[in-house]
Amino acid sequence: MSEGYPPRQEEKEDEPPEPALGPMGLGILLGATALYVFYLFALSSMHFLAGPAALIPIGVYLLVAVVLAVRPRTSRLGAGLLIGLGIFTLLGGGICVGLLAQMRPLR
């Protein structure tokens, strides 16, 4: 009688619930937070990260994120890290523009 119809809720096997955050959400949260914490720490104590050397940690982060995104087993975590890098860039640019807009002009 129920041929061709999808099984009712009672007939479905017990499936485990989806994780609340998941690997992509974890990558986004950890990636953006780690980059901000690192750069805030670097601004206060690491003077060797001046000039072009400040881009080295982002390059390493990008390399790790791409490698994780390419591997099928860790693709969601890698995608989350790449999204986290985008969030870091957008928010960082917004913060920079906001700070520059509040500066007083030179006289």
mmCIF file of N, CA and C in Angstrom:
data_model
loop_
_atom_site.group_PDB
_atom_site.id
_atom_site.type_symbol
_atom_site.label_atom_id
_atom_site.label_comp_id
_atom_site.label_asym_id
_atom_site.label_seq_id
_atom_site.Cartn_x
_atom_site.Cartn_y
_atom_site.Cartn_z
ATOM 1 N N MET A 1 0.810 -1.197 0.000
ATOM 2 C CA MET A 1 0.000 0.000 0.000
ATOM 3 C C MET A 1 0.862 1.274 0.000
ATOM 4 N N SER A 2 2.006 1.239 0.649
ATOM 5 C CA SER A 2 2.847 2.433 0.706
ATOM 6 C C SER A 2 3.976 2.379 -0.317
ATOM 7 N N GLU A 3 3.774 1.626 -1.385
ATOM 8 C CA GLU A 3 4.801 1.556 -2.416
ATOM 9 C C GLU A 3 4.846 2.865 -3.192
ATOM 10 N N GLY A 4 6.067 3.346 -3.439
ATOM 11 C CA GLY A 4 6.223 4.559 -4.211
ATOM 12 C C GLY A 4 6.110 5.830 -3.383
ATOM 13 N N TYR A 5 5.724 5.720 -2.155
ATOM 14 C CA TYR A 5 5.615 6.884 -1.278
ATOM 15 C C TYR A 5 6.821 6.915 -0.347
ATOM 16 N N PRO A 6 7.249 8.096 0.051
ATOM 17 C CA PRO A 6 8.357 8.147 1.012
ATOM 18 C C PRO A 6 7.909 7.602 2.364
ATOM 19 N N PRO A 7 8.812 7.015 3.122
ATOM 20 C CA PRO A 7 8.428 6.447 4.421
ATOM 21 C C PRO A 7 7.956 7.535 5.380
ATOM 22 N N ARG A 8 7.018 7.169 6.219
ATOM 23 C CA ARG A 8 6.534 8.112 7.222
ATOM 24 C C ARG A 8 7.608 8.324 8.277
ATOM 25 N N GLN A 9 7.414 9.309 9.117
ATOM 26 C CA GLN A 9 8.394 9.658 10.146
ATOM 27 C C GLN A 9 8.688 8.469 11.050
ATOM 28 N N GLU A 10 7.681 7.671 11.388
ATOM 29 C CA GLU A 10 7.888 6.532 12.286
ATOM 30 C C GLU A 10 8.702 5.432 11.611
ATOM 31 N N GLU A 11 8.615 5.316 10.288
ATOM 32 C CA GLU A 11 9.291 4.260 9.573
ATOM 33 C C GLU A 11 10.750 4.588 9.274
ATOM 34 N N LYS A 12 11.142 5.842 9.338
ATOM 35 C CA LYS A 12 12.520 6.225 9.042
ATOM 36 C C LYS A 12 13.447 5.697 10.125
ATOM 37 N N GLU A 13 14.673 5.371 9.702
ATOM 38 C CA GLU A 13 15.661 4.938 10.672
ATOM 39 C C GLU A 13 16.051 6.134 11.535
ATOM 40 N N ASP A 14 16.492 5.822 12.733
ATOM 41 C CA ASP A 14 16.936 6.895 13.620
ATOM 42 C C ASP A 14 18.246 7.459 13.089
ATOM 43 N N GLU A 15 18.192 8.701 12.636
ATOM 44 C CA GLU A 15 19.375 9.367 12.125
ATOM 45 C C GLU A 15 19.920 10.270 13.213
ATOM 46 N N PRO A 16 21.247 10.339 13.339
ATOM 47 C CA PRO A 16 21.805 11.235 14.356
ATOM 48 C C PRO A 16 21.529 12.683 13.966
ATOM 49 N N PRO A 17 21.305 13.543 14.939
ATOM 50 C CA PRO A 17 21.029 14.947 14.621
ATOM 51 C C PRO A 17 22.274 15.618 14.052
ATOM 52 N N GLU A 18 22.050 16.628 13.253
ATOM 53 C CA GLU A 18 23.150 17.396 12.678
ATOM 54 C C GLU A 18 23.888 18.125 13.800
ATOM 55 N N PRO A 19 25.194 18.233 13.706
ATOM 56 C CA PRO A 19 25.919 18.982 14.732
ATOM 57 C C PRO A 19 25.503 20.449 14.708
ATOM 58 N N ALA A 20 25.509 21.063 15.875
ATOM 59 C CA ALA A 20 25.033 22.436 15.989
ATOM 60 C C ALA A 20 25.912 23.404 15.192
ATOM 61 N N LEU A 21 27.215 23.259 15.273
ATOM 62 C CA LEU A 21 28.105 24.186 14.594
ATOM 63 C C LEU A 21 28.663 23.584 13.310
ATOM 64 N N GLY A 22 29.060 22.366 13.335
ATOM 65 C CA GLY A 22 29.590 21.691 12.153
ATOM 66 C C GLY A 22 30.993 22.148 11.837
ATOM 67 N N PRO A 23 31.656 21.434 10.948
ATOM 68 C CA PRO A 23 33.041 21.796 10.625
ATOM 69 C C PRO A 23 33.175 23.139 9.924
ATOM 70 N N MET A 24 32.206 23.506 9.093
ATOM 71 C CA MET A 24 32.313 24.791 8.402
ATOM 72 C C MET A 24 32.144 25.944 9.389
ATOM 73 N N GLY A 25 31.161 25.849 10.256
ATOM 74 C CA GLY A 25 30.972 26.891 11.260
ATOM 75 C C GLY A 25 32.149 26.991 12.205
ATOM 76 N N LEU A 26 32.720 25.849 12.550
ATOM 77 C CA LEU A 26 33.895 25.837 13.413
ATOM 78 C C LEU A 26 35.079 26.507 12.718
ATOM 79 N N GLY A 27 35.251 26.235 11.423
ATOM 80 C CA GLY A 27 36.329 26.870 10.667
ATOM 81 C C GLY A 27 36.158 28.372 10.586
ATOM 82 N N ILE A 28 34.929 28.815 10.370
ATOM 83 C CA ILE A 28 34.661 30.258 10.307
ATOM 84 C C ILE A 28 34.980 30.913 11.648
ATOM 85 N N LEU A 29 34.469 30.331 12.704
ATOM 86 C CA LEU A 29 34.642 30.906 14.041
ATOM 87 C C LEU A 29 36.103 30.902 14.457
ATOM 88 N N LEU A 30 36.761 29.756 14.327
ATOM 89 C CA LEU A 30 38.155 29.662 14.742
ATOM 90 C C LEU A 30 39.076 30.460 13.833
ATOM 91 N N GLY A 31 38.821 30.432 12.528
ATOM 92 C CA GLY A 31 39.692 31.132 11.592
ATOM 93 C C GLY A 31 39.696 32.633 11.787
ATOM 94 N N ALA A 32 38.540 33.237 11.786
ATOM 95 C CA ALA A 32 38.467 34.696 11.938
ATOM 96 C C ALA A 32 38.976 35.128 13.311
ATOM 97 N N THR A 33 38.605 34.387 14.345
ATOM 98 C CA THR A 33 39.045 34.729 15.700
ATOM 99 C C THR A 33 40.556 34.591 15.831
ATOM 100 N N ALA A 34 41.130 33.510 15.305
ATOM 101 C CA ALA A 34 42.571 33.295 15.408
ATOM 102 C C ALA A 34 43.350 34.390 14.685
ATOM 103 N N LEU A 35 42.878 34.797 13.519
ATOM 104 C CA LEU A 35 43.576 35.855 12.790
ATOM 105 C C LEU A 35 43.533 37.183 13.546
ATOM 106 N N TYR A 36 42.386 37.527 14.107
ATOM 107 C CA TYR A 36 42.300 38.775 14.868
ATOM 108 C C TYR A 36 43.163 38.728 16.114
ATOM 109 N N VAL A 37 43.130 37.621 16.843
ATOM 110 C CA VAL A 37 43.942 37.504 18.057
ATOM 111 C C VAL A 37 45.422 37.588 17.702
ATOM 112 N N PHE A 38 45.824 36.892 16.634
ATOM 113 C CA PHE A 38 47.235 36.929 16.245
ATOM 114 C C PHE A 38 47.670 38.337 15.884
ATOM 115 N N TYR A 39 46.883 39.035 15.086
ATOM 116 C CA TYR A 39 47.301 40.373 14.663
ATOM 117 C C TYR A 39 47.221 41.394 15.787
ATOM 118 N N LEU A 40 46.294 41.262 16.697
ATOM 119 C CA LEU A 40 46.273 42.167 17.853
ATOM 120 C C LEU A 40 47.493 41.917 18.735
ATOM 121 N N PHE A 41 47.851 40.645 18.917
ATOM 122 C CA PHE A 41 49.050 40.310 19.685
ATOM 123 C C PHE A 41 50.305 40.789 18.956
ATOM 124 N N ALA A 42 50.334 40.616 17.651
ATOM 125 C CA ALA A 42 51.504 41.017 16.864
ATOM 126 C C ALA A 42 51.693 42.532 16.887
ATOM 127 N N LEU A 43 50.607 43.277 16.873
ATOM 128 C CA LEU A 43 50.719 44.734 16.913
ATOM 129 C C LEU A 43 51.295 45.221 18.229
ATOM 130 N N SER A 44 51.027 44.499 19.301
ATOM 131 C CA SER A 44 51.460 44.968 20.607
ATOM 132 C C SER A 44 52.858 44.502 20.989
ATOM 133 N N SER A 45 53.318 43.349 20.468
ATOM 134 C CA SER A 45 54.587 42.838 20.979
ATOM 135 C C SER A 45 55.598 42.411 19.922
ATOM 136 N N MET A 46 55.183 42.080 18.737
ATOM 137 C CA MET A 46 56.121 41.572 17.725
ATOM 138 C C MET A 46 56.448 42.662 16.720
ATOM 139 N N HIS A 47 57.577 43.282 16.898
ATOM 140 C CA HIS A 47 57.941 44.380 16.009
ATOM 141 C C HIS A 47 58.570 43.890 14.710
ATOM 142 N N PHE A 48 58.918 42.608 14.625
ATOM 143 C CA PHE A 48 59.504 42.079 13.399
ATOM 144 C C PHE A 48 58.447 41.861 12.321
ATOM 145 N N LEU A 49 57.150 41.977 12.659
ATOM 146 C CA LEU A 49 56.087 41.822 11.663
ATOM 147 C C LEU A 49 55.710 43.169 11.058
ATOM 148 N N ALA A 50 56.703 43.978 10.763
ATOM 149 C CA ALA A 50 56.434 45.282 10.160
ATOM 150 C C ALA A 50 56.575 45.174 8.645
ATOM 151 N N GLY A 51 55.820 45.963 7.943
ATOM 152 C CA GLY A 51 55.910 46.005 6.491
ATOM 153 C C GLY A 51 55.389 44.741 5.833
ATOM 154 N N PRO A 52 56.089 44.273 4.794
ATOM 155 C CA PRO A 52 55.621 43.099 4.044
ATOM 156 C C PRO A 52 55.601 41.812 4.872
ATOM 157 N N ALA A 53 56.397 41.749 5.931
ATOM 158 C CA ALA A 53 56.426 40.544 6.769
ATOM 159 C C ALA A 53 55.086 40.310 7.464
ATOM 160 N N ALA A 54 54.249 41.330 7.537
ATOM 161 C CA ALA A 54 52.939 41.167 8.168
ATOM 162 C C ALA A 54 52.014 40.292 7.341
ATOM 163 N N LEU A 55 52.340 40.096 6.056
ATOM 164 C CA LEU A 55 51.502 39.264 5.186
ATOM 165 C C LEU A 55 51.874 37.786 5.252
ATOM 166 N N ILE A 56 52.987 37.440 5.877
ATOM 167 C CA ILE A 56 53.418 36.038 5.954
ATOM 168 C C ILE A 56 52.405 35.171 6.691
ATOM 169 N N PRO A 57 51.906 35.577 7.873
ATOM 170 C CA PRO A 57 50.919 34.715 8.549
ATOM 171 C C PRO A 57 49.644 34.505 7.729
ATOM 172 N N ILE A 58 49.199 35.503 6.995
ATOM 173 C CA ILE A 58 48.004 35.340 6.157
ATOM 174 C C ILE A 58 48.297 34.370 5.018
ATOM 175 N N GLY A 59 49.504 34.437 4.455
ATOM 176 C CA GLY A 59 49.888 33.506 3.405
ATOM 177 C C GLY A 59 49.919 32.070 3.893
ATOM 178 N N VAL A 60 50.469 31.856 5.085
ATOM 179 C CA VAL A 60 50.500 30.507 5.666
ATOM 180 C C VAL A 60 49.080 30.030 5.957
ATOM 181 N N TYR A 61 48.269 30.902 6.516
ATOM 182 C CA TYR A 61 46.871 30.566 6.811
ATOM 183 C C TYR A 61 46.130 30.192 5.529
ATOM 184 N N LEU A 62 46.334 30.973 4.472
ATOM 185 C CA LEU A 62 45.679 30.714 3.196
ATOM 186 C C LEU A 62 46.130 29.376 2.608
ATOM 187 N N LEU A 63 47.402 29.078 2.699
ATOM 188 C CA LEU A 63 47.923 27.810 2.201
ATOM 189 C C LEU A 63 47.307 26.630 2.940
ATOM 190 N N VAL A 64 47.253 26.713 4.265
ATOM 191 C CA VAL A 64 46.652 25.634 5.071
ATOM 192 C C VAL A 64 45.169 25.486 4.741
ATOM 193 N N ALA A 65 44.462 26.604 4.610
ATOM 194 C CA ALA A 65 43.025 26.554 4.326
ATOM 195 C C ALA A 65 42.754 25.934 2.960
ATOM 196 N N VAL A 66 43.558 26.256 1.963
ATOM 197 C CA VAL A 66 43.357 25.703 0.628
ATOM 198 C C VAL A 66 43.654 24.207 0.624
ATOM 199 N N VAL A 67 44.723 23.794 1.301
ATOM 200 C CA VAL A 67 45.043 22.364 1.378
ATOM 201 C C VAL A 67 43.906 21.603 2.060
ATOM 202 N N LEU A 68 43.370 22.148 3.134
ATOM 203 C CA LEU A 68 42.246 21.480 3.813
ATOM 204 C C LEU A 68 40.993 21.478 2.943
ATOM 205 N N ALA A 69 40.779 22.536 2.185
ATOM 206 C CA ALA A 69 39.581 22.614 1.343
ATOM 207 C C ALA A 69 39.652 21.645 0.164
ATOM 208 N N VAL A 70 40.838 21.341 -0.311
ATOM 209 C CA VAL A 70 40.991 20.449 -1.456
ATOM 210 C C VAL A 70 40.797 18.990 -1.064
ATOM 211 N N ARG A 71 41.195 18.631 0.132
ATOM 212 C CA ARG A 71 41.040 17.244 0.585
ATOM 213 C C ARG A 71 39.572 16.979 0.909
ATOM 214 N N PRO A 72 38.987 15.925 0.356
ATOM 215 C CA PRO A 72 37.552 15.669 0.561
ATOM 216 C C PRO A 72 37.155 15.493 2.033
ATOM 217 N N ARG A 73 38.023 14.886 2.807
ATOM 218 C CA ARG A 73 37.670 14.613 4.203
ATOM 219 C C ARG A 73 37.582 15.892 5.042
ATOM 220 N N THR A 74 38.394 16.879 4.715
ATOM 221 C CA THR A 74 38.433 18.118 5.498
ATOM 222 C C THR A 74 37.944 19.325 4.699
ATOM 223 N N SER A 75 37.177 19.084 3.649
ATOM 224 C CA SER A 75 36.781 20.189 2.767
ATOM 225 C C SER A 75 35.895 21.222 3.465
ATOM 226 N N ARG A 76 35.025 20.782 4.327
ATOM 227 C CA ARG A 76 34.144 21.756 5.005
ATOM 228 C C ARG A 76 34.920 22.642 5.976
ATOM 229 N N LEU A 77 35.879 22.059 6.688
ATOM 230 C CA LEU A 77 36.700 22.858 7.594
ATOM 231 C C LEU A 77 37.530 23.857 6.797
ATOM 232 N N GLY A 78 38.121 23.418 5.685
ATOM 233 C CA GLY A 78 38.889 24.325 4.839
ATOM 234 C C GLY A 78 38.038 25.440 4.267
ATOM 235 N N ALA A 79 36.813 25.110 3.849
ATOM 236 C CA ALA A 79 35.906 26.137 3.344
ATOM 237 C C ALA A 79 35.564 27.143 4.444
ATOM 238 N N GLY A 80 35.361 26.653 5.653
ATOM 239 C CA GLY A 80 35.090 27.547 6.778
ATOM 240 C C GLY A 80 36.264 28.469 7.069
ATOM 241 N N LEU A 81 37.489 27.932 6.964
ATOM 242 C CA LEU A 81 38.667 28.774 7.177
ATOM 243 C C LEU A 81 38.786 29.843 6.098
ATOM 244 N N LEU A 82 38.462 29.493 4.870
ATOM 245 C CA LEU A 82 38.501 30.494 3.796
ATOM 246 C C LEU A 82 37.431 31.569 3.990
ATOM 247 N N ILE A 83 36.261 31.171 4.436
ATOM 248 C CA ILE A 83 35.213 32.158 4.736
ATOM 249 C C ILE A 83 35.653 33.037 5.902
ATOM 250 N N GLY A 84 36.302 32.425 6.894
ATOM 251 C CA GLY A 84 36.827 33.191 8.027
ATOM 252 C C GLY A 84 37.858 34.227 7.589
ATOM 253 N N LEU A 85 38.688 33.877 6.593
ATOM 254 C CA LEU A 85 39.650 34.833 6.061
ATOM 255 C C LEU A 85 38.922 35.998 5.384
ATOM 256 N N GLY A 86 37.838 35.698 4.682
ATOM 257 C CA GLY A 86 37.049 36.764 4.074
ATOM 258 C C GLY A 86 36.426 37.684 5.114
ATOM 259 N N ILE A 87 35.915 37.090 6.181
ATOM 260 C CA ILE A 87 35.335 37.902 7.261
ATOM 261 C C ILE A 87 36.407 38.774 7.896
ATOM 262 N N PHE A 88 37.590 38.195 8.122
ATOM 263 C CA PHE A 88 38.709 38.947 8.685
ATOM 264 C C PHE A 88 39.062 40.143 7.803
ATOM 265 N N THR A 89 39.103 39.918 6.499
ATOM 266 C CA THR A 89 39.464 40.981 5.557
ATOM 267 C C THR A 89 38.397 42.079 5.523
ATOM 268 N N LEU A 90 37.129 41.674 5.437
ATOM 269 C CA LEU A 90 36.051 42.677 5.371
ATOM 270 C C LEU A 90 35.939 43.491 6.657
ATOM 271 N N LEU A 91 35.954 42.814 7.792
ATOM 272 C CA LEU A 91 35.849 43.537 9.055
ATOM 273 C C LEU A 91 37.093 44.378 9.326
ATOM 274 N N GLY A 92 38.256 43.822 8.985
ATOM 275 C CA GLY A 92 39.496 44.584 9.179
ATOM 276 C C GLY A 92 39.516 45.840 8.335
ATOM 277 N N GLY A 93 39.065 45.735 7.091
ATOM 278 C CA GLY A 93 38.988 46.915 6.239
ATOM 279 C C GLY A 93 37.998 47.937 6.769
ATOM 280 N N GLY A 94 36.868 47.450 7.274
ATOM 281 C CA GLY A 94 35.879 48.360 7.849
ATOM 282 C C GLY A 94 36.394 49.057 9.090
ATOM 283 N N ILE A 95 37.107 48.325 9.925
ATOM 284 C CA ILE A 95 37.684 48.927 11.129
ATOM 285 C C ILE A 95 38.737 49.962 10.746
ATOM 286 N N CYS A 96 39.560 49.635 9.764
ATOM 287 C CA CYS A 96 40.605 50.564 9.308
ATOM 288 C C CYS A 96 39.989 51.852 8.760
ATOM 289 N N VAL A 97 39.005 51.738 7.919
ATOM 290 C CA VAL A 97 38.344 52.923 7.352
ATOM 291 C C VAL A 97 37.674 53.731 8.456
ATOM 292 N N GLY A 98 37.051 53.047 9.412
ATOM 293 C CA GLY A 98 36.422 53.751 10.523
ATOM 294 C C GLY A 98 37.420 54.525 11.360
ATOM 295 N N LEU A 99 38.572 53.929 11.606
ATOM 296 C CA LEU A 99 39.599 54.634 12.379
ATOM 297 C C LEU A 99 40.183 55.803 11.601
ATOM 298 N N LEU A 100 40.391 55.608 10.303
ATOM 299 C CA LEU A 100 40.924 56.702 9.492
ATOM 300 C C LEU A 100 39.928 57.855 9.378
ATOM 301 N N ALA A 101 38.651 57.548 9.352
ATOM 302 C CA ALA A 101 37.636 58.594 9.251
ATOM 303 C C ALA A 101 37.550 59.430 10.526
ATOM 304 N N GLN A 102 37.976 58.882 11.636
ATOM 305 C CA GLN A 102 37.907 59.613 12.912
ATOM 306 C C GLN A 102 39.157 60.438 13.178
ATOM 307 N N MET A 103 40.187 60.286 12.367
ATOM 308 C CA MET A 103 41.432 61.038 12.583
ATOM 309 C C MET A 103 41.221 62.506 12.287
ATOM 310 N N ARG A 104 41.894 63.325 13.024
ATOM 311 C CA ARG A 104 41.844 64.761 12.789
ATOM 312 C C ARG A 104 42.796 65.120 11.657
ATOM 313 N N PRO A 105 42.425 66.083 10.834
ATOM 314 C CA PRO A 105 43.333 66.468 9.745
ATOM 315 C C PRO A 105 44.582 67.174 10.289
ATOM 316 N N LEU A 106 45.676 67.046 9.539
ATOM 317 C CA LEU A 106 46.913 67.730 9.920
ATOM 318 C C LEU A 106 46.790 69.219 9.634
ATOM 319 N N ARG A 107 47.372 70.026 10.488
ATOM 320 C CA ARG A 107 47.298 71.495 10.301
ATOM 321 C C ARG A 107 48.624 72.044 9.918
#
